[in-house]
PDB file of C-alpha atoms in Angstrom:
ATOM      1  CA  UNK A   1     119.599 -56.963 121.324  1.00  0.00           C
ATOM      2  CA  UNK A   2     117.647 -58.114 118.289  1.00  0.00           C
ATOM      3  CA  UNK A   3     115.581 -56.181 115.784  1.00  0.00           C
ATOM      4  CA  UNK A   4     112.556 -57.593 114.033  1.00  0.00           C
ATOM      5  CA  UNK A   5     113.413 -58.078 110.391  1.00  0.00           C
ATOM      6  CA  UNK A   6     111.243 -57.483 107.386  1.00  0.00           C
ATOM      7  CA  UNK A   7     111.555 -59.230 104.047  1.00  0.00           C
ATOM      8  CA  UNK A   8     113.918 -57.984 101.369  1.00  0.00           C
ATOM      9  CA  UNK A   9     112.344 -55.528  98.944  1.00  0.00           C
ATOM     10  CA  UNK A  10     112.555 -55.513  95.155  1.00  0.00           C
ATOM     11  CA  UNK A  11     114.672 -52.343  95.287  1.00  0.00           C
ATOM     12  CA  UNK A  12     117.141 -54.055  97.603  1.00  0.00           C
ATOM     13  CA  UNK A  13     117.481 -57.047  95.275  1.00  0.00           C
ATOM     14  CA  UNK A  14     117.780 -54.731  92.264  1.00  0.00           C
ATOM     15  CA  UNK A  15     120.550 -52.853  94.064  1.00  0.00           C
ATOM     16  CA  UNK A  16     122.364 -56.120  94.749  1.00  0.00           C
ATOM     17  CA  UNK A  17     122.137 -57.041  91.071  1.00  0.00           C
ATOM     18  CA  UNK A  18     123.432 -53.676  89.851  1.00  0.00           C
ATOM     19  CA  UNK A  19     126.238 -53.621  92.406  1.00  0.00           C
ATOM     20  CA  UNK A  20     127.251 -57.204  91.608  1.00  0.00           C
ATOM     21  CA  UNK A  21     127.523 -56.286  87.907  1.00  0.00           C
ATOM     22  CA  UNK A  22     129.625 -53.201  88.607  1.00  0.00           C
ATOM     23  CA  UNK A  23     131.885 -55.047  91.067  1.00  0.00           C
ATOM     24  CA  UNK A  24     132.365 -57.859  88.551  1.00  0.00           C
ATOM     25  CA  UNK A  25     133.586 -55.357  85.959  1.00  0.00           C
ATOM     26  CA  UNK A  26     135.926 -53.784  88.513  1.00  0.00           C
ATOM     27  CA  UNK A  27     137.316 -57.125  89.719  1.00  0.00           C
ATOM     28  CA  UNK A  28     137.949 -58.324  86.161  1.00  0.00           C
ATOM     29  CA  UNK A  29     139.703 -55.016  85.455  1.00  0.00           C
ATOM     30  CA  UNK A  30     142.247 -55.695  88.205  1.00  0.00           C
ATOM     31  CA  UNK A  31     143.475 -58.787  86.351  1.00  0.00           C
ATOM     32  CA  UNK A  32     142.466 -58.375  82.712  1.00  0.00           C
ATOM     33  CA  UNK A  33     141.602 -55.655  80.210  1.00  0.00           C
ATOM     34  CA  UNK A  34     141.068 -56.178  76.456  1.00  0.00           C
ATOM     35  CA  UNK A  35     143.883 -53.718  75.688  1.00  0.00           C
ATOM     36  CA  UNK A  36     146.568 -51.847  77.570  1.00  0.00           C
ATOM     37  CA  UNK A  37     144.581 -48.932  79.092  1.00  0.00           C
ATOM     38  CA  UNK A  38     147.423 -46.474  78.429  1.00  0.00           C
ATOM     39  CA  UNK A  39     148.472 -47.636  74.960  1.00  0.00           C
ATOM     40  CA  UNK A  40     147.979 -44.862  72.407  1.00  0.00           C
ATOM     41  CA  UNK A  41     147.186 -45.344  68.722  1.00  0.00           C
ATOM     42  CA  UNK A  42     146.941 -42.163  66.658  1.00  0.00           C
ATOM     43  CA  UNK A  43     145.256 -44.054  63.791  1.00  0.00           C
ATOM     44  CA  UNK A  44     142.280 -44.898  66.055  1.00  0.00           C
ATOM     45  CA  UNK A  45     141.664 -41.489  67.628  1.00  0.00           C
ATOM     46  CA  UNK A  46     137.999 -40.973  68.622  1.00  0.00           C
ATOM     47  CA  UNK A  47     136.842 -44.149  66.877  1.00  0.00           C
ATOM     48  CA  UNK A  48     133.173 -45.028  67.519  1.00  0.00           C
ATOM     49  CA  UNK A  49     132.156 -48.291  69.215  1.00  0.00           C
ATOM     50  CA  UNK A  50     132.850 -51.359  67.093  1.00  0.00           C
ATOM     51  CA  UNK A  51     133.434 -55.077  67.410  1.00  0.00           C
ATOM     52  CA  UNK A  52     137.135 -54.367  67.906  1.00  0.00           C
ATOM     53  CA  UNK A  53     136.645 -51.611  70.507  1.00  0.00           C
ATOM     54  CA  UNK A  54     133.234 -52.174  72.092  1.00  0.00           C
ATOM     55  CA  UNK A  55     133.042 -48.712  73.680  1.00  0.00           C
ATOM     56  CA  UNK A  56     135.164 -46.885  71.122  1.00  0.00           C
ATOM     57  CA  UNK A  57     138.451 -45.088  71.658  1.00  0.00           C
ATOM     58  CA  UNK A  58     139.425 -41.723  73.144  1.00  0.00           C
ATOM     59  CA  UNK A  59     141.315 -38.764  71.686  1.00  0.00           C
ATOM     60  CA  UNK A  60     144.616 -40.644  72.078  1.00  0.00           C
ATOM     61  CA  UNK A  61     143.316 -43.840  70.468  1.00  0.00           C
ATOM     62  CA  UNK A  62     143.150 -45.673  73.807  1.00  0.00           C
ATOM     63  CA  UNK A  63     140.479 -48.316  74.298  1.00  0.00           C
ATOM     64  CA  UNK A  64     137.684 -46.817  76.423  1.00  0.00           C
ATOM     65  CA  UNK A  65     136.421 -50.152  77.764  1.00  0.00           C
ATOM     66  CA  UNK A  66     139.878 -50.999  79.079  1.00  0.00           C
ATOM     67  CA  UNK A  67     140.238 -47.560  80.648  1.00  0.00           C
ATOM     68  CA  UNK A  68     136.792 -47.746  82.244  1.00  0.00           C
ATOM     69  CA  UNK A  69     137.597 -51.152  83.752  1.00  0.00           C
ATOM     70  CA  UNK A  70     140.942 -49.940  85.086  1.00  0.00           C
ATOM     71  CA  UNK A  71     139.646 -46.481  85.995  1.00  0.00           C
ATOM     72  CA  UNK A  72     136.698 -47.841  87.960  1.00  0.00           C
ATOM     73  CA  UNK A  73     139.150 -49.987  89.924  1.00  0.00           C
ATOM     74  CA  UNK A  74     141.219 -46.903  90.718  1.00  0.00           C
ATOM     75  CA  UNK A  75     138.163 -44.921  91.796  1.00  0.00           C
ATOM     76  CA  UNK A  76     136.849 -47.782  93.933  1.00  0.00           C
ATOM     77  CA  UNK A  77     140.233 -48.349  95.577  1.00  0.00           C
ATOM     78  CA  UNK A  78     140.494 -44.681  96.498  1.00  0.00           C
ATOM     79  CA  UNK A  79     136.900 -44.658  97.785  1.00  0.00           C
ATOM     80  CA  UNK A  80     137.529 -47.738  99.967  1.00  0.00           C
ATOM     81  CA  UNK A  81     140.674 -46.129 101.401  1.00  0.00           C
ATOM     82  CA  UNK A  82     138.759 -42.918 102.140  1.00  0.00           C
ATOM     83  CA  UNK A  83     135.949 -44.762 103.894  1.00  0.00           C
ATOM     84  CA  UNK A  84     138.408 -46.925 105.826  1.00  0.00           C
ATOM     85  CA  UNK A  85     139.993 -43.823 107.316  1.00  0.00           C
ATOM     86  CA  UNK A  86     136.746 -41.932 107.887  1.00  0.00           C
ATOM     87  CA  UNK A  87     134.769 -44.863 109.296  1.00  0.00           C
ATOM     88  CA  UNK A  88     137.562 -46.170 111.532  1.00  0.00           C
ATOM     89  CA  UNK A  89     138.399 -42.847 113.136  1.00  0.00           C
ATOM     90  CA  UNK A  90     134.759 -41.734 113.186  1.00  0.00           C
ATOM     91  CA  UNK A  91     133.598 -44.945 114.855  1.00  0.00           C
ATOM     92  CA  UNK A  92     136.254 -44.735 117.564  1.00  0.00           C
ATOM     93  CA  UNK A  93     135.512 -41.065 118.164  1.00  0.00           C
ATOM     94  CA  UNK A  94     131.741 -41.609 118.226  1.00  0.00           C
ATOM     95  CA  UNK A  95     132.066 -44.611 120.533  1.00  0.00           C
ATOM     96  CA  UNK A  96     134.113 -42.759 123.140  1.00  0.00           C
ATOM     97  CA  UNK A  97     132.063 -39.565 123.077  1.00  0.00           C
ATOM     98  CA  UNK A  98     128.742 -41.409 123.075  1.00  0.00           C
ATOM     99  CA  UNK A  99     129.664 -43.801 125.865  1.00  0.00           C
ATOM    100  CA  UNK A 100     131.587 -41.534 128.254  1.00  0.00           C
ATOM    101  CA  UNK A 101     129.986 -38.159 127.474  1.00  0.00           C
ATOM    102  CA  UNK A 102     131.106 -35.255 129.657  1.00  0.00           C
ATOM    103  CA  UNK A 103     133.479 -32.466 128.684  1.00  0.00           C
ATOM    104  CA  UNK A 104     135.287 -34.604 126.089  1.00  0.00           C
ATOM    105  CA  UNK A 105     132.000 -35.150 124.295  1.00  0.00           C
ATOM    106  CA  UNK A 106     131.210 -31.426 124.338  1.00  0.00           C
ATOM    107  CA  UNK A 107     134.609 -30.381 122.958  1.00  0.00           C
ATOM    108  CA  UNK A 108     134.830 -33.024 120.240  1.00  0.00           C
ATOM    109  CA  UNK A 109     131.250 -32.545 119.113  1.00  0.00           C
ATOM    110  CA  UNK A 110     131.738 -28.800 118.791  1.00  0.00           C
ATOM    111  CA  UNK A 111     134.783 -29.427 116.615  1.00  0.00           C
ATOM    112  CA  UNK A 112     132.679 -31.967 114.751  1.00  0.00           C
ATOM    113  CA  UNK A 113     129.944 -29.381 114.170  1.00  0.00           C
ATOM    114  CA  UNK A 114     132.458 -26.901 112.760  1.00  0.00           C
ATOM    115  CA  UNK A 115     133.907 -29.441 110.327  1.00  0.00           C
ATOM    116  CA  UNK A 116     130.535 -30.787 109.211  1.00  0.00           C
ATOM    117  CA  UNK A 117     129.183 -27.280 108.556  1.00  0.00           C
ATOM    118  CA  UNK A 118     131.582 -26.848 105.618  1.00  0.00           C
ATOM    119  CA  UNK A 119     130.997 -28.663 102.309  1.00  0.00           C
ATOM    120  CA  UNK A 120     133.360 -31.641 102.213  1.00  0.00           C
ATOM    121  CA  UNK A 121     134.468 -30.964  98.647  1.00  0.00           C
ATOM    122  CA  UNK A 122     135.429 -27.381  99.633  1.00  0.00           C
ATOM    123  CA  UNK A 123     137.610 -28.565 102.518  1.00  0.00           C
ATOM    124  CA  UNK A 124     139.192 -31.140 100.243  1.00  0.00           C
ATOM    125  CA  UNK A 125     139.941 -28.446  97.668  1.00  0.00           C
ATOM    126  CA  UNK A 126     141.674 -26.345 100.333  1.00  0.00           C
ATOM    127  CA  UNK A 127     143.768 -29.299 101.503  1.00  0.00           C
ATOM    128  CA  UNK A 128     144.751 -30.406  98.005  1.00  0.00           C
ATOM    129  CA  UNK A 129     145.552 -26.812  97.048  1.00  0.00           C
ATOM    130  CA  UNK A 130     147.963 -26.637  99.991  1.00  0.00           C
ATOM    131  CA  UNK A 131     149.632 -30.025  99.599  1.00  0.00           C
ATOM    132  CA  UNK A 132     149.256 -30.636  95.888  1.00  0.00           C
ATOM    133  CA  UNK A 133     147.178 -32.975  93.700  1.00  0.00           C
ATOM    134  CA  UNK A 134     147.455 -36.755  93.713  1.00  0.00           C
ATOM    135  CA  UNK A 135     145.697 -39.904  94.878  1.00  0.00           C
ATOM    136  CA  UNK A 136     147.326 -40.106  98.309  1.00  0.00           C
ATOM    137  CA  UNK A 137     146.541 -36.503  99.154  1.00  0.00           C
ATOM    138  CA  UNK A 138     142.850 -36.825  98.310  1.00  0.00           C
ATOM    139  CA  UNK A 139     142.642 -40.110 100.246  1.00  0.00           C
ATOM    140  CA  UNK A 140     144.006 -38.420 103.359  1.00  0.00           C
ATOM    141  CA  UNK A 141     142.009 -35.208 102.894  1.00  0.00           C
ATOM    142  CA  UNK A 142     138.661 -36.876 102.206  1.00  0.00           C
ATOM    143  CA  UNK A 143     139.284 -39.570 104.828  1.00  0.00           C
ATOM    144  CA  UNK A 144     139.639 -36.944 107.551  1.00  0.00           C
ATOM    145  CA  UNK A 145     136.692 -34.970 106.199  1.00  0.00           C
ATOM    146  CA  UNK A 146     134.454 -38.070 106.402  1.00  0.00           C
ATOM    147  CA  UNK A 147     135.240 -38.616 110.108  1.00  0.00           C
ATOM    148  CA  UNK A 148     132.562 -36.245 111.531  1.00  0.00           C
ATOM    149  CA  UNK A 149     129.632 -37.886 109.729  1.00  0.00           C
ATOM    150  CA  UNK A 150     130.519 -41.352 111.039  1.00  0.00           C
ATOM    151  CA  UNK A 151     131.289 -40.017 114.506  1.00  0.00           C
ATOM    152  CA  UNK A 152     127.855 -38.409 114.748  1.00  0.00           C
ATOM    153  CA  UNK A 153     126.025 -41.587 113.655  1.00  0.00           C
ATOM    154  CA  UNK A 154     127.932 -43.872 116.039  1.00  0.00           C
ATOM    155  CA  UNK A 155     127.678 -41.426 118.938  1.00  0.00           C
ATOM    156  CA  UNK A 156     123.890 -41.237 118.621  1.00  0.00           C
ATOM    157  CA  UNK A 157     123.591 -45.022 118.706  1.00  0.00           C
ATOM    158  CA  UNK A 158     125.928 -45.348 121.694  1.00  0.00           C
ATOM    159  CA  UNK A 159     123.962 -42.771 123.691  1.00  0.00           C
ATOM    160  CA  UNK A 160     120.785 -44.826 123.208  1.00  0.00           C
ATOM    161  CA  UNK A 161     122.245 -48.328 123.525  1.00  0.00           C
ATOM    162  CA  UNK A 162     124.341 -47.727 126.647  1.00  0.00           C
ATOM    163  CA  UNK A 163     121.108 -47.360 128.663  1.00  0.00           C
ATOM    164  CA  UNK A 164     119.645 -50.697 127.521  1.00  0.00           C
ATOM    165  CA  UNK A 165     119.182 -53.620 129.893  1.00  0.00           C
ATOM    166  CA  UNK A 166     121.715 -55.860 128.172  1.00  0.00           C
ATOM    167  CA  UNK A 167     124.405 -53.258 128.832  1.00  0.00           C
ATOM    168  CA  UNK A 168     123.448 -53.000 132.491  1.00  0.00           C
ATOM    169  CA  UNK A 169     123.652 -56.784 132.715  1.00  0.00           C
ATOM    170  CA  UNK A 170     127.129 -56.718 131.145  1.00  0.00           C
ATOM    171  CA  UNK A 171     128.261 -54.183 133.741  1.00  0.00           C
ATOM    172  CA  UNK A 172     126.890 -56.356 136.549  1.00  0.00           C
ATOM    173  CA  UNK A 173     128.854 -59.288 135.131  1.00  0.00           C
ATOM    174  CA  UNK A 174     132.042 -57.227 135.480  1.00  0.00           C
ATOM    175  CA  UNK A 175     132.686 -56.335 131.829  1.00  0.00           C
ATOM    176  CA  UNK A 176     135.039 -53.375 131.453  1.00  0.00           C
ATOM    177  CA  UNK A 177     134.198 -50.261 129.439  1.00  0.00           C
ATOM    178  CA  UNK A 178     136.168 -51.268 126.351  1.00  0.00           C
ATOM    179  CA  UNK A 179     134.514 -54.672 126.174  1.00  0.00           C
ATOM    180  CA  UNK A 180     131.089 -53.103 126.583  1.00  0.00           C
ATOM    181  CA  UNK A 181     131.805 -50.525 123.882  1.00  0.00           C
ATOM    182  CA  UNK A 182     133.289 -52.745 121.200  1.00  0.00           C
ATOM    183  CA  UNK A 183     131.829 -56.186 121.967  1.00  0.00           C
ATOM    184  CA  UNK A 184     128.347 -55.425 123.287  1.00  0.00           C
ATOM    185  CA  UNK A 185     127.368 -52.035 121.825  1.00  0.00           C
ATOM    186  CA  UNK A 186     129.225 -51.636 118.528  1.00  0.00           C
ATOM    187  CA  UNK A 187     127.807 -54.786 116.831  1.00  0.00           C
ATOM    188  CA  UNK A 188     124.313 -53.466 117.588  1.00  0.00           C
ATOM    189  CA  UNK A 189     124.969 -50.291 115.614  1.00  0.00           C
ATOM    190  CA  UNK A 190     125.086 -52.211 112.317  1.00  0.00           C
ATOM    191  CA  UNK A 191     121.512 -51.264 111.375  1.00  0.00           C
ATOM    192  CA  UNK A 192     122.660 -47.651 110.954  1.00  0.00           C
ATOM    193  CA  UNK A 193     126.403 -48.114 110.474  1.00  0.00           C
ATOM    194  CA  UNK A 194     126.179 -50.381 107.402  1.00  0.00           C
ATOM    195  CA  UNK A 195     123.875 -48.005 105.463  1.00  0.00           C
ATOM    196  CA  UNK A 196     126.186 -45.150 106.494  1.00  0.00           C
ATOM    197  CA  UNK A 197     129.153 -47.048 105.071  1.00  0.00           C
ATOM    198  CA  UNK A 198     127.338 -47.633 101.778  1.00  0.00           C
ATOM    199  CA  UNK A 199     126.246 -44.014 101.432  1.00  0.00           C
ATOM    200  CA  UNK A 200     129.712 -42.908 102.513  1.00  0.00           C
ATOM    201  CA  UNK A 201     131.211 -45.051  99.754  1.00  0.00           C
ATOM    202  CA  UNK A 202     128.910 -43.370  97.241  1.00  0.00           C
ATOM    203  CA  UNK A 203     129.968 -39.959  98.490  1.00  0.00           C
ATOM    204  CA  UNK A 204     133.630 -40.961  98.326  1.00  0.00           C
ATOM    205  CA  UNK A 205     133.233 -42.112  94.705  1.00  0.00           C
ATOM    206  CA  UNK A 206     131.557 -38.819  93.785  1.00  0.00           C
ATOM    207  CA  UNK A 207     134.141 -36.766  95.692  1.00  0.00           C
ATOM    208  CA  UNK A 208     137.050 -38.569  94.029  1.00  0.00           C
ATOM    209  CA  UNK A 209     135.407 -38.172  90.624  1.00  0.00           C
ATOM    210  CA  UNK A 210     134.837 -34.471  91.287  1.00  0.00           C
ATOM    211  CA  UNK A 211     138.416 -33.790  92.369  1.00  0.00           C
ATOM    212  CA  UNK A 212     139.893 -35.838  89.517  1.00  0.00           C
ATOM    213  CA  UNK A 213     137.585 -34.028  87.102  1.00  0.00           C
ATOM    214  CA  UNK A 214     139.074 -30.749  88.352  1.00  0.00           C
ATOM    215  CA  UNK A 215     142.593 -32.127  87.887  1.00  0.00           C
ATOM    216  CA  UNK A 216     143.325 -32.352  91.616  1.00  0.00           C
ATOM    217  CA  UNK A 217     143.002 -36.099  92.063  1.00  0.00           C
ATOM    218  CA  UNK A 218     144.274 -38.923  89.875  1.00  0.00           C
ATOM    219  CA  UNK A 219     146.868 -37.634  87.427  1.00  0.00           C
ATOM    220  CA  UNK A 220     147.363 -38.705  83.795  1.00  0.00           C
ATOM    221  CA  UNK A 221     148.068 -41.149  82.284  1.00  0.00           C
ATOM    222  CA  UNK A 222     146.444 -43.107  85.155  1.00  0.00           C
ATOM    223  CA  UNK A 223     142.746 -43.667  84.526  1.00  0.00           C
ATOM    224  CA  UNK A 224     139.898 -42.950  86.923  1.00  0.00           C
ATOM    225  CA  UNK A 225     136.232 -42.287  86.239  1.00  0.00           C
ATOM    226  CA  UNK A 226     136.528 -38.611  87.118  1.00  0.00           C
ATOM    227  CA  UNK A 227     139.727 -38.218  85.122  1.00  0.00           C
ATOM    228  CA  UNK A 228     138.058 -39.758  82.067  1.00  0.00           C
ATOM    229  CA  UNK A 229     135.092 -37.389  82.342  1.00  0.00           C
ATOM    230  CA  UNK A 230     137.492 -34.461  82.486  1.00  0.00           C
ATOM    231  CA  UNK A 231     139.332 -35.634  79.374  1.00  0.00           C
ATOM    232  CA  UNK A 232     136.042 -36.273  77.547  1.00  0.00           C
ATOM    233  CA  UNK A 233     134.463 -32.849  78.081  1.00  0.00           C
ATOM    234  CA  UNK A 234     136.072 -31.370  74.952  1.00  0.00           C
ATOM    235  CA  UNK A 235     134.688 -34.166  72.782  1.00  0.00           C
ATOM    236  CA  UNK A 236     131.063 -34.382  73.938  1.00  0.00           C
ATOM    237  CA  UNK A 237     129.636 -33.450  70.520  1.00  0.00           C
ATOM    238  CA  UNK A 238     132.076 -35.325  68.279  1.00  0.00           C
ATOM    239  CA  UNK A 239     132.670 -38.413  70.464  1.00  0.00           C
ATOM    240  CA  UNK A 240     129.871 -38.692  73.062  1.00  0.00           C
ATOM    241  CA  UNK A 241     130.775 -42.342  73.788  1.00  0.00           C
ATOM    242  CA  UNK A 242     133.937 -41.041  75.487  1.00  0.00           C
ATOM    243  CA  UNK A 243     131.934 -39.559  78.374  1.00  0.00           C
ATOM    244  CA  UNK A 244     129.007 -41.982  78.421  1.00  0.00           C
ATOM    245  CA  UNK A 245     130.947 -45.038  79.619  1.00  0.00           C
ATOM    246  CA  UNK A 246     132.538 -43.534  82.782  1.00  0.00           C
ATOM    247  CA  UNK A 247     129.348 -41.569  83.478  1.00  0.00           C
ATOM    248  CA  UNK A 248     127.224 -44.726  83.380  1.00  0.00           C
ATOM    249  CA  UNK A 249     129.643 -46.493  85.739  1.00  0.00           C
ATOM    250  CA  UNK A 250     129.309 -43.696  88.287  1.00  0.00           C
ATOM    251  CA  UNK A 251     125.502 -43.665  87.973  1.00  0.00           C
ATOM    252  CA  UNK A 252     125.256 -47.450  88.365  1.00  0.00           C
ATOM    253  CA  UNK A 253     127.572 -47.372  91.371  1.00  0.00           C
ATOM    254  CA  UNK A 254     125.585 -44.700  93.177  1.00  0.00           C
ATOM    255  CA  UNK A 255     122.241 -46.268  92.244  1.00  0.00           C
ATOM    256  CA  UNK A 256     123.233 -49.784  93.303  1.00  0.00           C
ATOM    257  CA  UNK A 257     124.687 -48.867  96.681  1.00  0.00           C
ATOM    258  CA  UNK A 258     121.829 -46.448  97.401  1.00  0.00           C
ATOM    259  CA  UNK A 259     119.224 -49.147  96.766  1.00  0.00           C
ATOM    260  CA  UNK A 260     121.077 -51.584  99.009  1.00  0.00           C
ATOM    261  CA  UNK A 261     121.385 -48.979 101.745  1.00  0.00           C
ATOM    262  CA  UNK A 262     117.676 -48.191 101.575  1.00  0.00           C
ATOM    263  CA  UNK A 263     116.844 -51.887 101.651  1.00  0.00           C
ATOM    264  CA  UNK A 264     118.926 -52.475 104.777  1.00  0.00           C
ATOM    265  CA  UNK A 265     117.287 -49.539 106.556  1.00  0.00           C
ATOM    266  CA  UNK A 266     113.827 -50.862 105.675  1.00  0.00           C
ATOM    267  CA  UNK A 267     114.752 -54.373 106.765  1.00  0.00           C
ATOM    268  CA  UNK A 268     114.226 -53.388 110.408  1.00  0.00           C
ATOM    269  CA  UNK A 269     111.135 -51.929 111.979  1.00  0.00           C
TER     270      UNK A 269
END
């Protein structure tokens, strides 16, 4: 099944540019940072931006640019892991319930409705409070919490697509249910699944930043964007550059992926 495509919009191209810039910074940070992100220097505490430290230093004399590069990589890695869990399980669940329907669909969707009715950050707080803070715990907690949103999107598409002529033709050709679900139907959900993945990534970045800001996610001395914002809150008046850098990275991330998502949705009539 093919969809008629529109041209790419300016917003879509702008989103690609912003996202490419942010990803470049993150990728460089995996292999190189100007300074050791965790190296402290008491003589440089809260130094303003300069040619030596382009984004200044924090309250421990650590280079903020280096910590932003490394911290963004940590935040992105956690967000990708969260979305991998949520999207994988959600897609499988949505595919089965949407294609087969029946009592299984009713039971799982009611459970889905219960989970989705609670704010995701609240459920994550409950889980982390029970099992303790840390990167792995928030990956598991948020990954499971993201399952219902993906399951609902995929289920809706499967309910519509399974009645299309190309699916009937596949059945007449003898294709089994699993082949129909994952070879014929699933690829045709990309027009809604890809934007959902991009928005889900944004939500995962914000959720990780929120939990790390509260001290329940990434633990010191490891850097993450949310952790840096938490550490910077006591120095907003004296050293505003401390909070600006990680804040701008989060804003650019959300803006870039949102513009791309909107562009993909508008690409099809």
